[in-house]
């Protein structure tokens, strides 16, 4: 055995001598006790443990028990602002959940304790209420459909009214118009063209489908009249001079042949030594307007 092993090996106490006549069991128990004392660490006296000096490098808290450490960690209380807010929110949430559970428990408890006849009556009332709500919903949907249809009809009526107003304005001469048509120019160098000849030309154009007519800046309407004024002609009291220029809106394929028929307007004017020129055009602008005249006696029958 080496010296190191001899040093590390715990010294063995000499076995106690057994008194002559002592019982064998008592001797064995004393021997086991001595062996246990040798194996256990040596106890530290309480006074020595309590008087440990902090300057020796030992932590004072290491000598505290677990209960003392828990009490020291819980008191005094250290609550931050965030923790306080979280606690208040959690308390509010818990209180709301408790109230909800209590209300649900009360309602379910009331129904749970009701009789079968009461439950059947409640179901019938719910069915009736559901049916009434369905009927009310259907009625509202029908009203909405009627309003939408009436709105569409009103919008369509307004569009038709506006379109009709434009058409009547064109015929009455209160609205400017444009479209395909013809331009007829009459050069009367001899001064032989009279008002009745120009009136025949207007009538022939209307019969051929003319929708808007303008003569030398004067709009021709249903009430237009022509009269002779010396060697010139007056249209609705407005004196015009030659060359007489007609701007007519209508179908050119119908207007031009109507003027050039045998014995028609062109041949009649040419017999009076006038020069007549008829030209077709895809766009004729009639922008001469007539003032709207309020009738003195006629009123709408729908009023």
XYZ file of C-alpha atoms in Angstrom:
303
model
C 0.000 0.000 0.000
C 1.305 3.444 -0.929
C 1.709 6.345 1.435
C -1.078 8.374 -0.409
C -3.605 5.607 -0.115
C -2.664 5.237 3.473
C -3.213 8.926 4.020
C -6.629 9.091 2.248
C -7.912 6.006 3.843
C -9.942 6.888 6.890
C -8.386 5.830 10.091
C -10.072 3.028 11.722
C -10.824 3.303 15.373
C -9.729 0.393 17.462
C -12.410 -2.006 18.039
C -13.759 -1.685 21.531
C -12.877 -4.483 23.792
C -15.629 -6.624 24.833
C -16.057 -7.048 28.510
C -15.933 -10.561 29.651
C -19.330 -11.929 30.097
C -21.063 -9.210 27.906
C -23.698 -10.454 25.533
C -22.775 -10.964 21.895
C -25.749 -8.805 20.491
C -24.937 -5.685 22.515
C -21.375 -5.825 21.356
C -22.451 -6.040 17.690
C -24.814 -3.051 18.018
C -22.090 -0.883 19.521
C -19.802 -1.903 16.728
C -22.421 -0.860 14.046
C -22.979 2.490 15.800
C -19.285 3.247 15.797
C -19.101 2.333 12.108
C -22.085 4.660 11.264
C -20.451 7.540 13.144
C -17.304 7.070 11.132
C -19.185 7.115 7.776
C -21.453 10.184 8.468
C -20.016 13.744 8.221
C -19.238 15.473 11.399
C -22.155 17.651 12.697
C -21.750 21.392 12.886
C -22.928 22.966 16.063
C -25.917 25.334 15.698
C -24.113 28.142 17.451
C -21.203 27.886 15.090
C -23.503 27.898 12.051
C -25.451 30.916 13.277
C -22.312 32.937 14.045
C -20.838 32.707 10.552
C -18.991 35.850 9.645
C -19.989 37.486 6.305
C -16.364 38.581 5.923
C -15.344 34.923 5.506
C -16.933 34.972 1.961
C -19.957 32.849 2.873
C -23.438 33.996 1.551
C -25.742 34.872 4.463
C -28.789 33.688 2.565
C -27.374 30.205 2.264
C -28.109 29.718 5.928
C -31.874 30.556 5.485
C -34.429 27.823 5.299
C -36.758 27.358 2.278
C -39.763 28.879 4.059
C -37.751 31.941 5.068
C -36.573 32.426 1.471
C -40.184 32.190 0.177
C -41.411 34.754 2.695
C -38.540 37.068 1.821
C -39.377 36.803 -1.943
C -43.083 37.536 -1.470
C -42.786 40.446 0.930
C -42.536 43.353 0.493
C -44.676 43.300 -2.671
C -43.077 44.642 -5.863
C -45.865 45.466 -8.415
C -45.104 47.332 -11.621
C -47.609 49.422 -13.574
C -47.856 46.860 -16.402
C -48.551 44.095 -13.917
C -51.262 46.203 -12.266
C -52.959 46.862 -15.648
C -52.821 43.191 -16.567
C -54.322 42.292 -13.196
C -57.185 44.760 -13.660
C -57.909 43.439 -17.167
C -57.851 39.865 -15.987
C -60.199 40.763 -13.135
C -62.630 42.454 -15.549
C -62.510 39.511 -17.937
C -63.127 37.068 -15.138
C -66.012 39.135 -13.801
C -67.639 39.313 -17.256
C -67.275 35.588 -17.755
C -68.779 34.976 -14.364
C -71.772 37.208 -15.114
C -72.282 35.528 -18.496
C -72.128 32.064 -17.001
C -74.516 33.103 -14.261
C -77.034 34.557 -16.746
C -76.824 31.481 -18.956
C -77.241 29.275 -15.947
C -80.305 31.240 -14.864
C -81.919 31.029 -18.346
C -81.180 27.374 -18.822
C -82.302 26.661 -15.301
C -85.613 28.442 -15.916
C -86.239 26.409 -19.080
C -85.000 23.251 -17.427
C -87.538 23.637 -14.688
C -90.443 24.510 -17.038
C -93.225 22.068 -17.757
C -93.649 20.373 -21.100
C -96.779 22.409 -21.853
C -94.858 25.647 -21.224
C -92.014 24.541 -23.482
C -94.483 23.685 -26.265
C -96.143 27.083 -25.883
C -92.775 28.856 -26.022
C -91.843 26.974 -29.202
C -95.184 27.868 -30.794
C -94.669 31.535 -29.939
C -91.176 31.445 -31.430
C -92.519 29.822 -34.604
C -95.243 32.465 -34.891
C -92.746 35.251 -34.355
C -90.407 33.758 -36.960
C -93.278 33.544 -39.448
C -94.267 37.160 -38.798
C -90.677 38.276 -39.337
C -90.499 36.290 -42.572
C -93.748 37.894 -43.791
C -92.466 41.341 -42.853
C -89.204 40.656 -44.677
C -91.080 39.530 -47.788
C -93.271 42.623 -47.655
C -90.236 44.887 -47.403
C -88.584 43.123 -50.314
C -91.753 43.562 -52.398
C -91.835 47.265 -51.541
C -88.205 47.608 -52.522
C -88.890 45.893 -55.847
C -91.861 48.177 -56.478
C -89.803 51.244 -55.634
C -86.988 50.103 -57.921
C -89.440 49.398 -60.730
C -91.235 52.696 -60.206
C -87.883 54.465 -60.107
C -86.888 52.770 -63.363
C -90.221 53.678 -64.918
C -89.904 57.256 -63.709
C -86.383 57.466 -65.135
C -87.565 56.023 -68.428
C -90.486 58.465 -68.458
C -88.109 61.359 -67.841
C -85.872 60.205 -70.679
C -88.837 59.874 -73.027
C -90.136 63.265 -71.955
C -86.769 64.897 -72.563
C -86.500 63.229 -75.971
C -90.030 64.246 -76.865
C -89.295 67.776 -75.755
C -86.303 67.890 -78.086
C -88.363 66.578 -80.984
C -91.135 69.071 -80.385
C -88.543 71.810 -79.956
C -87.115 70.953 -83.378
C -90.550 71.090 -84.975
C -91.423 74.294 -83.130
C -88.100 75.888 -84.068
C -86.999 76.484 -80.449
C -84.129 73.977 -80.577
C -81.191 73.874 -82.997
C -80.945 70.760 -85.169
C -78.424 69.003 -87.345
C -78.435 66.014 -89.637
C -78.338 64.943 -93.288
C -80.261 66.930 -95.855
C -79.952 69.297 -98.788
C -79.117 72.897 -99.553
C -81.176 74.658 -102.256
C -79.989 78.014 -103.604
C -82.244 80.207 -105.786
C -80.604 83.109 -107.632
C -83.256 85.564 -108.845
C -81.346 88.116 -110.929
C -84.495 89.249 -112.763
C -86.561 89.728 -109.598
C -89.334 87.500 -110.872
C -89.487 85.052 -107.949
C -92.455 85.761 -105.723
C -93.490 84.653 -102.253
C -95.986 82.048 -103.472
C -93.207 80.255 -105.398
C -91.081 80.024 -102.270
C -94.123 78.846 -100.302
C -94.640 76.075 -102.895
C -91.023 75.039 -102.332
C -91.587 74.911 -98.538
C -94.741 72.838 -98.922
C -93.029 70.433 -101.333
C -90.156 69.956 -98.905
C -92.510 69.295 -95.997
C -94.412 66.739 -98.055
C -91.098 64.998 -98.869
C -90.281 64.613 -95.166
C -88.352 67.748 -94.247
C -87.966 68.001 -90.447
C -86.283 71.408 -90.138
C -86.129 74.269 -92.660
C -84.264 77.545 -92.553
C -84.472 80.285 -95.223
C -81.823 83.015 -95.143
C -81.473 82.783 -91.360
C -85.217 82.571 -90.609
C -86.584 79.373 -89.077
C -89.600 78.020 -90.922
C -92.285 76.518 -88.655
C -95.934 75.557 -88.957
C -97.104 79.137 -88.462
C -94.619 80.657 -90.922
C -96.051 82.940 -93.596
C -94.395 84.449 -96.683
C -95.341 87.727 -98.368
C -94.058 89.916 -101.186
C -92.210 93.048 -100.212
C -91.502 95.040 -103.369
C -88.935 93.123 -105.404
C -88.061 90.891 -102.400
C -89.863 88.490 -100.066
C -90.622 88.640 -96.351
C -90.658 85.517 -94.116
C -92.647 86.027 -90.905
C -92.136 89.775 -91.357
C -88.371 89.422 -91.907
C -87.326 90.826 -95.291
C -84.901 88.554 -97.165
C -83.064 89.156 -100.413
C -81.759 86.890 -103.128
C -80.059 84.566 -103.415
C -82.597 82.604 -101.414
C -80.831 79.782 -99.596
C -82.855 76.900 -98.121
C -81.178 74.639 -95.547
C -83.308 71.532 -95.094
C -82.806 68.529 -92.769
C -84.315 65.274 -93.937
C -83.579 62.270 -96.118
C -81.656 63.584 -99.126
C -82.830 60.705 -101.341
C -86.425 61.905 -100.885
C -85.949 65.680 -100.785
C -83.990 66.190 -104.006
C -86.287 64.098 -106.286
C -89.326 65.884 -104.845
C -87.935 69.225 -106.023
C -86.910 67.939 -109.469
C -90.118 66.185 -110.462
C -91.578 67.270 -113.830
C -93.589 70.405 -113.326
C -92.236 70.742 -109.816
C -90.524 73.566 -107.930
C -87.252 73.600 -109.897
C -88.904 73.726 -113.341
C -91.338 76.429 -112.180
C -88.503 78.641 -110.911
C -86.419 78.047 -114.009
C -89.357 79.251 -116.174
C -89.085 82.520 -114.232
C -85.424 82.696 -115.339
C -84.139 81.819 -111.840
C -81.109 79.586 -111.324
C -81.750 76.714 -108.883
C -78.974 74.585 -107.354
C -79.677 71.576 -105.138
C -76.812 69.904 -103.221
C -76.923 66.910 -100.929
C -74.995 66.873 -97.638
C -74.430 64.457 -94.781
C -74.557 67.272 -92.226
C -76.846 70.267 -92.363
C -76.980 72.617 -89.369
C -80.202 74.546 -88.766
C -79.436 76.869 -85.853
C -81.928 79.697 -86.448
C -84.366 79.713 -83.502
C -87.849 81.011 -82.889
C -88.886 82.584 -79.616
C -91.316 80.545 -77.566
C -94.709 82.170 -77.698
C -97.074 81.594 -74.822
C -100.582 80.891 -76.109
C -103.225 83.339 -74.993
C -106.170 80.960 -74.697
C -105.046 77.365 -75.218
C -104.206 75.371 -72.088
C -103.123 71.802 -71.550
C -106.058 69.464 -71.036
C -104.082 67.470 -68.434
C -104.054 70.367 -65.967
